Short mmCIF file of C-alpha atoms in Angstrom, two decimals:
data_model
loop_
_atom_site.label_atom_id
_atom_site.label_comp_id
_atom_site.label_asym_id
_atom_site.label_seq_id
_atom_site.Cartn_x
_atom_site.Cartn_y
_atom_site.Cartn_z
CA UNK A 7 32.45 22.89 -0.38
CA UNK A 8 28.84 22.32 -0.16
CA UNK A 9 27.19 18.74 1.43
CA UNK A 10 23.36 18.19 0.84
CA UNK A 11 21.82 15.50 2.96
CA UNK A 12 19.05 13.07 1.47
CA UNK A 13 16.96 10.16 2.82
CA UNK A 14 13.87 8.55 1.83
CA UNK A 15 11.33 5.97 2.78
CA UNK A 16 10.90 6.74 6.68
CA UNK A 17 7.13 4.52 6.71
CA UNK A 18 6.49 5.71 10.08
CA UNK A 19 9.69 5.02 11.60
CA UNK A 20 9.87 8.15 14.02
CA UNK A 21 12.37 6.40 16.18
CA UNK A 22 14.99 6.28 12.75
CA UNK A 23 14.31 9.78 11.97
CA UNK A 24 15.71 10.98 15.04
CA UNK A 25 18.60 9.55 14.47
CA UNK A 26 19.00 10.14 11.28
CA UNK A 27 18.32 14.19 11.54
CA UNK A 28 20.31 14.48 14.60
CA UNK A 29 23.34 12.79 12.68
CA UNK A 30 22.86 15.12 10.01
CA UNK A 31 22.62 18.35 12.25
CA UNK A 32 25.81 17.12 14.23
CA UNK A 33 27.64 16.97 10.70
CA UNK A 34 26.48 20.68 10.22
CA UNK A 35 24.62 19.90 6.95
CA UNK A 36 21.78 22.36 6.39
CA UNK A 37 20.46 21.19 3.40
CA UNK A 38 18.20 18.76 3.35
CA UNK A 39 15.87 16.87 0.96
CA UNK A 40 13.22 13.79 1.57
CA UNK A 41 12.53 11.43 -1.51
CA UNK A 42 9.34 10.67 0.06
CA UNK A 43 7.36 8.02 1.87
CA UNK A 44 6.43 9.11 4.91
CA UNK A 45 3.89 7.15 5.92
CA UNK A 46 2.91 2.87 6.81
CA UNK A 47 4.27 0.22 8.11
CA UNK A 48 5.34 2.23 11.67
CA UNK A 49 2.90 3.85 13.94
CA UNK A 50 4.17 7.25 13.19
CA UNK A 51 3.37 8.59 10.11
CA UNK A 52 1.30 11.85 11.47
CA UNK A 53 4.39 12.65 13.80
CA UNK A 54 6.68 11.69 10.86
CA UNK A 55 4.74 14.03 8.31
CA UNK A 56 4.64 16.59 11.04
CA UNK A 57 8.16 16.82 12.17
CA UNK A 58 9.50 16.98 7.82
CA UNK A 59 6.51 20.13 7.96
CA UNK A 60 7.89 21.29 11.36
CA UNK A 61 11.27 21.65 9.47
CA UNK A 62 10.22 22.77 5.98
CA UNK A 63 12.36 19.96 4.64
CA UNK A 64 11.26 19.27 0.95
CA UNK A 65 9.67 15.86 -0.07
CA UNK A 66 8.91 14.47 -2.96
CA UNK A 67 5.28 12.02 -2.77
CA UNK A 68 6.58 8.38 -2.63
CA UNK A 69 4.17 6.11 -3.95
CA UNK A 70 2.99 5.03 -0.60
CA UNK A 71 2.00 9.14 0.32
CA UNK A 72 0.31 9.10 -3.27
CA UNK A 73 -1.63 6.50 -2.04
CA UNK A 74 -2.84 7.40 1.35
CA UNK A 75 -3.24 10.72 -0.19
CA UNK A 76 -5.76 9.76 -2.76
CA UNK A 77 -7.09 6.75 -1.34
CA UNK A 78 -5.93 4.65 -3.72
CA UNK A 79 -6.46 1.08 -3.77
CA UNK A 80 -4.18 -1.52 -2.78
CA UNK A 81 -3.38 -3.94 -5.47
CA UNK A 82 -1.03 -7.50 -4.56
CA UNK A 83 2.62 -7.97 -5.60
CA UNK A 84 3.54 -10.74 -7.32
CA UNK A 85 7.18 -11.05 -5.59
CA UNK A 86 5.22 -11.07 -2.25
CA UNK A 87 4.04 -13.88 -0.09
CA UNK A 88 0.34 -14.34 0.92
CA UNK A 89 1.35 -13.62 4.53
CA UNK A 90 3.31 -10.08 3.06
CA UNK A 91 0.20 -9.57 0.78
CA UNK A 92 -2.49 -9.74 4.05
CA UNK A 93 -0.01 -7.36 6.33
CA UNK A 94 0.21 -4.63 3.39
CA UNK A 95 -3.36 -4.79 2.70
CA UNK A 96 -3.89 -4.17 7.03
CA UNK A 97 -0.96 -1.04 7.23
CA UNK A 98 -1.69 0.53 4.73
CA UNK A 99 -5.48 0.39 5.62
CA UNK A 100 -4.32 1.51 9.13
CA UNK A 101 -2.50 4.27 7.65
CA UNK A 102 -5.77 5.44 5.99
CA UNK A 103 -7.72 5.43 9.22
CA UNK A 104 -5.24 7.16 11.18
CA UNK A 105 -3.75 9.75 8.93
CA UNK A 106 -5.10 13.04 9.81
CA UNK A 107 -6.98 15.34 7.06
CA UNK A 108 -4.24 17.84 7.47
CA UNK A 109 -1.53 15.65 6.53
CA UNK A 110 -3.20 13.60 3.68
CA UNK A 111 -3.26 17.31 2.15
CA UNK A 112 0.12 17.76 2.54
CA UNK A 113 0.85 14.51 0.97
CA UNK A 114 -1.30 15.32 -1.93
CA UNK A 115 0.59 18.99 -2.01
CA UNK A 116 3.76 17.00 -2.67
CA UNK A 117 6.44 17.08 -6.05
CA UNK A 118 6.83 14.22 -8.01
CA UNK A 119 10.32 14.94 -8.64
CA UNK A 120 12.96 18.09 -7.49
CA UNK A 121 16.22 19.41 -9.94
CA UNK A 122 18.71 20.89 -8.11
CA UNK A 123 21.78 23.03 -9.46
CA UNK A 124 24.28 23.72 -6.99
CA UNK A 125 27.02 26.02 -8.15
CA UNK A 126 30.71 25.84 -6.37
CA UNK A 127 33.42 28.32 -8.05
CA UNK A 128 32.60 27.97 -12.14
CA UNK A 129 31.63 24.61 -11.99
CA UNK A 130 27.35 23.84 -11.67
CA UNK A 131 26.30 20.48 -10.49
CA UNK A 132 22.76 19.41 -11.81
CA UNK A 133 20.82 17.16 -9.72
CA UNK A 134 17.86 14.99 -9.98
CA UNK A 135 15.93 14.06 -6.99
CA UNK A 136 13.55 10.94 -7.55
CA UNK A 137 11.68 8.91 -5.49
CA UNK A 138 11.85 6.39 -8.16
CA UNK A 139 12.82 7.34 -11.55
CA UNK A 140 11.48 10.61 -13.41
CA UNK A 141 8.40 9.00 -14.64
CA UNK A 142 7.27 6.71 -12.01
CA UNK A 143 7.38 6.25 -8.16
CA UNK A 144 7.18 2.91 -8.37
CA UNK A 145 9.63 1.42 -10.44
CA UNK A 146 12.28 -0.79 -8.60
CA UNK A 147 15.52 -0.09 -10.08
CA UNK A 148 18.31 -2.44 -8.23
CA UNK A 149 21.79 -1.69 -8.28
CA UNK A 150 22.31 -4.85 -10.07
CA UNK A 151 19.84 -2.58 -13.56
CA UNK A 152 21.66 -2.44 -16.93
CA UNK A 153 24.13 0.76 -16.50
CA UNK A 154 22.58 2.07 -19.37
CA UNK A 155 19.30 3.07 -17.93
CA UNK A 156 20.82 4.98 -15.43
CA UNK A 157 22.61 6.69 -18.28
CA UNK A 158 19.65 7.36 -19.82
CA UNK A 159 17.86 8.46 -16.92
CA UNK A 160 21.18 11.12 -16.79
CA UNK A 161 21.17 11.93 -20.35
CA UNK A 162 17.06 12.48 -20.27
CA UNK A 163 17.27 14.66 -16.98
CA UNK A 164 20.40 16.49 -17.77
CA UNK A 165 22.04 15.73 -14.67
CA UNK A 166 25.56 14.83 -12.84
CA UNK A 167 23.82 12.50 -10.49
CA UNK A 168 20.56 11.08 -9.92
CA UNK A 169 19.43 10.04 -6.35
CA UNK A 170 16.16 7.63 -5.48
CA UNK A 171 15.05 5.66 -3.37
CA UNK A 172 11.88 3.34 -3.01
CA UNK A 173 13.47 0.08 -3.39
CA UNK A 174 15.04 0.12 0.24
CA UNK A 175 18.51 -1.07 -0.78
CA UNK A 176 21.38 1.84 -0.92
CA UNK A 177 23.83 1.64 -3.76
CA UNK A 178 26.05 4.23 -5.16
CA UNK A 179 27.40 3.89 -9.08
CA UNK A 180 29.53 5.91 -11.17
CA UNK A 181 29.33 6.48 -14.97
CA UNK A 182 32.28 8.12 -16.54
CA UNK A 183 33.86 11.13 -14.81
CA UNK A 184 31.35 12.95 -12.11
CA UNK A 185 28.62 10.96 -13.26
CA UNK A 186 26.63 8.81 -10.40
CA UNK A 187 23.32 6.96 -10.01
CA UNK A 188 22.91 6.24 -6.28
CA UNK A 189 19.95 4.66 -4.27
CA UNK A 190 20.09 6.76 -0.79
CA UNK A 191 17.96 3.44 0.82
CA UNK A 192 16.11 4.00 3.42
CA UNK A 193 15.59 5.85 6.97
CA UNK A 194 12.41 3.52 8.55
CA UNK A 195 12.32 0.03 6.56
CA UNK A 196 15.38 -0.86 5.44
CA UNK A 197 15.89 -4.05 3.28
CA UNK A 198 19.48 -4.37 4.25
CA UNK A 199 20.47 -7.46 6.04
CA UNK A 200 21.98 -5.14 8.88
CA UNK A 201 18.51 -3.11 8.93
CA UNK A 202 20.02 0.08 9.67
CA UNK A 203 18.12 3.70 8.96
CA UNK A 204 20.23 4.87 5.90
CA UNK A 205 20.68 8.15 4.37
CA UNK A 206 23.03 10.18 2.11
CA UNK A 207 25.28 12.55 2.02
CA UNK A 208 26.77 14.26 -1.28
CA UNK A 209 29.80 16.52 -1.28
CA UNK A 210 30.58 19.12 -3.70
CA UNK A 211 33.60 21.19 -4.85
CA UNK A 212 34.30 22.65 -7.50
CA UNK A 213 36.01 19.51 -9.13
CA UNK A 214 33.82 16.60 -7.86
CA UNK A 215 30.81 15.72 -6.32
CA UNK A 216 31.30 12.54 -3.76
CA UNK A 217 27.89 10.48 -2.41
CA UNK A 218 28.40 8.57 0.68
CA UNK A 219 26.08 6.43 2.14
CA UNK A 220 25.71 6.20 5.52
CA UNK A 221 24.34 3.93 7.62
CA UNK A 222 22.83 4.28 11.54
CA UNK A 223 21.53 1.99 14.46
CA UNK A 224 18.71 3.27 16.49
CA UNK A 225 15.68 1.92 18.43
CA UNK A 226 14.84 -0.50 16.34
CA UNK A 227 13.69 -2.61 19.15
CA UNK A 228 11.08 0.35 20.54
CA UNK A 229 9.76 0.36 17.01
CA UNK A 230 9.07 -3.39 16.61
CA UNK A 231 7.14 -3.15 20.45
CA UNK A 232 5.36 -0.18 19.35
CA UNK A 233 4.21 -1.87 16.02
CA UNK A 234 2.87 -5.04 18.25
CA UNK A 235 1.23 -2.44 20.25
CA UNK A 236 -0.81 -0.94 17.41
CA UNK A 237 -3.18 -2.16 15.05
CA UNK A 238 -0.25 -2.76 12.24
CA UNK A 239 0.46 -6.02 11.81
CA UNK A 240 3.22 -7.90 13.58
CA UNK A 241 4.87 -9.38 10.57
CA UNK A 242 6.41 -5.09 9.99
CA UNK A 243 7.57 -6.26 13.49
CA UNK A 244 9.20 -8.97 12.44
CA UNK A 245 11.01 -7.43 9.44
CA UNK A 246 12.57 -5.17 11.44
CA UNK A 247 14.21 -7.67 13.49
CA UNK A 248 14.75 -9.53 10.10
CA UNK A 249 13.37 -12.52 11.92
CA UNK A 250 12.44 -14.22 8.56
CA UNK A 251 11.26 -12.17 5.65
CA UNK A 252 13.09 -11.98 2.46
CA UNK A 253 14.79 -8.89 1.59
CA UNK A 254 13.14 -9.14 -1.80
#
């Protein structure tokens, strides 16, 4: 039996991290992977960056490390609200300011996408780690998508299962036998109602492969003080605490 651990989407949530790689240590997983995202939204992207480095845990460059990597502008979403469309445009700006040379690099440094092939007795599991999907990292794919572009995303990529993230909201589907798309959600920013710092872990034999999404509390409230106590806007604050903002 072999059990690979993946998260995504921390956004400067060192607090969640913690938590979420001590959990993972205490189930005696040692392989890891990161779907990306390191950085905005929490004041703690260079320690976040620096503690994945620290523990030569592969990443894959979320669109938000693409961003801050490149300097990339920041363009509005139409699903958000003015209010949303202000705070993005200030954390992310934040993030630009603050992010240290050293760690933009390593953003830039990052794969867009990892393929895995575990092999337990005769049987090889293939899969595909995405931020988003294999073109794009920033796509939102819900769980409520059309199976069948998951099933092409598994036919196109060759794979037994196909993990992602970016859109903050965990799922976990299965297509015929051994066949699974699953959304690992997220460690820093979860769009849950319950907000908790989710993460994945996937289980392999040599007849099955089993994803199980679990799901964490941790300091939530330290991170909400520490984001009124730094130049990122309160309103990241306030999602945390799910106060008011829509989950969309």
């Amino acid at each position: 039996m072999i059990q690979i651990a993946v998260f995504s989407d921390i956004h400067g949530n060192l607090p969640a991290l913690e938590v979420v790689l001590k959990d993972i240590e205490q189930r005696g997983i040692h392989q890891k992977f990161c779907l990306g995202d390191l950085v905005d939204f929490a004041p703690w992207g260079n320690e976040v960056i620096e503690r994945i480095k620290t523990l030569n845990i592969p990443c894959l460059m979320g669109n938000h490390d693409e961003r801050i990597a490149f300097d990339l502008p920041v363009f509005p979403l139409s699903r958000h609200s003015e209010e949303e469309t202000e705070a993005r445009s200030v954390a992310i700006e934040h993030s630009k300011k603050y992010i240290k040379g050293s760690n933009k690099k390593f953003l830039s440094e990052l794969p867009f996408y990892l393929k895995l092939d575990y092999k337990t007795g005769n049987k090889h599991w293939k899969i595909q780690l995405v931020h988003s999907t294999p073109e794009s990292n920033d796509t939102y794919l819900f769980e409520s998508e059309n199976d069948e572009v998951f099933m092409n995303m598994l036919e196109n990529s060759q794979s037994d299962i196909i993990v992602m993230g970016h859109t903050h909201l965990s799922f976990t589907k299965q297509f015929d036998k051994d066949k699974w798309a699953v959304n690992c959600g997220s460690v820093g920013r979860s769009k849950e109602e319950n907000r908790l710092a989710s993460y994945l872990v996937l289980t392999l034999d040599d007849k099955n492969i089993i994803p199980e999404i679990i799901q964490l509390s941790y300091p939530l409230e330290e991170t909400a003080r520490q984001i009124e106590e730094s130049g990122i806007p309160d309103y990241y604050a306030s999602f945390l605490r799910n106060d008011y903002v829509s989950i969309l």
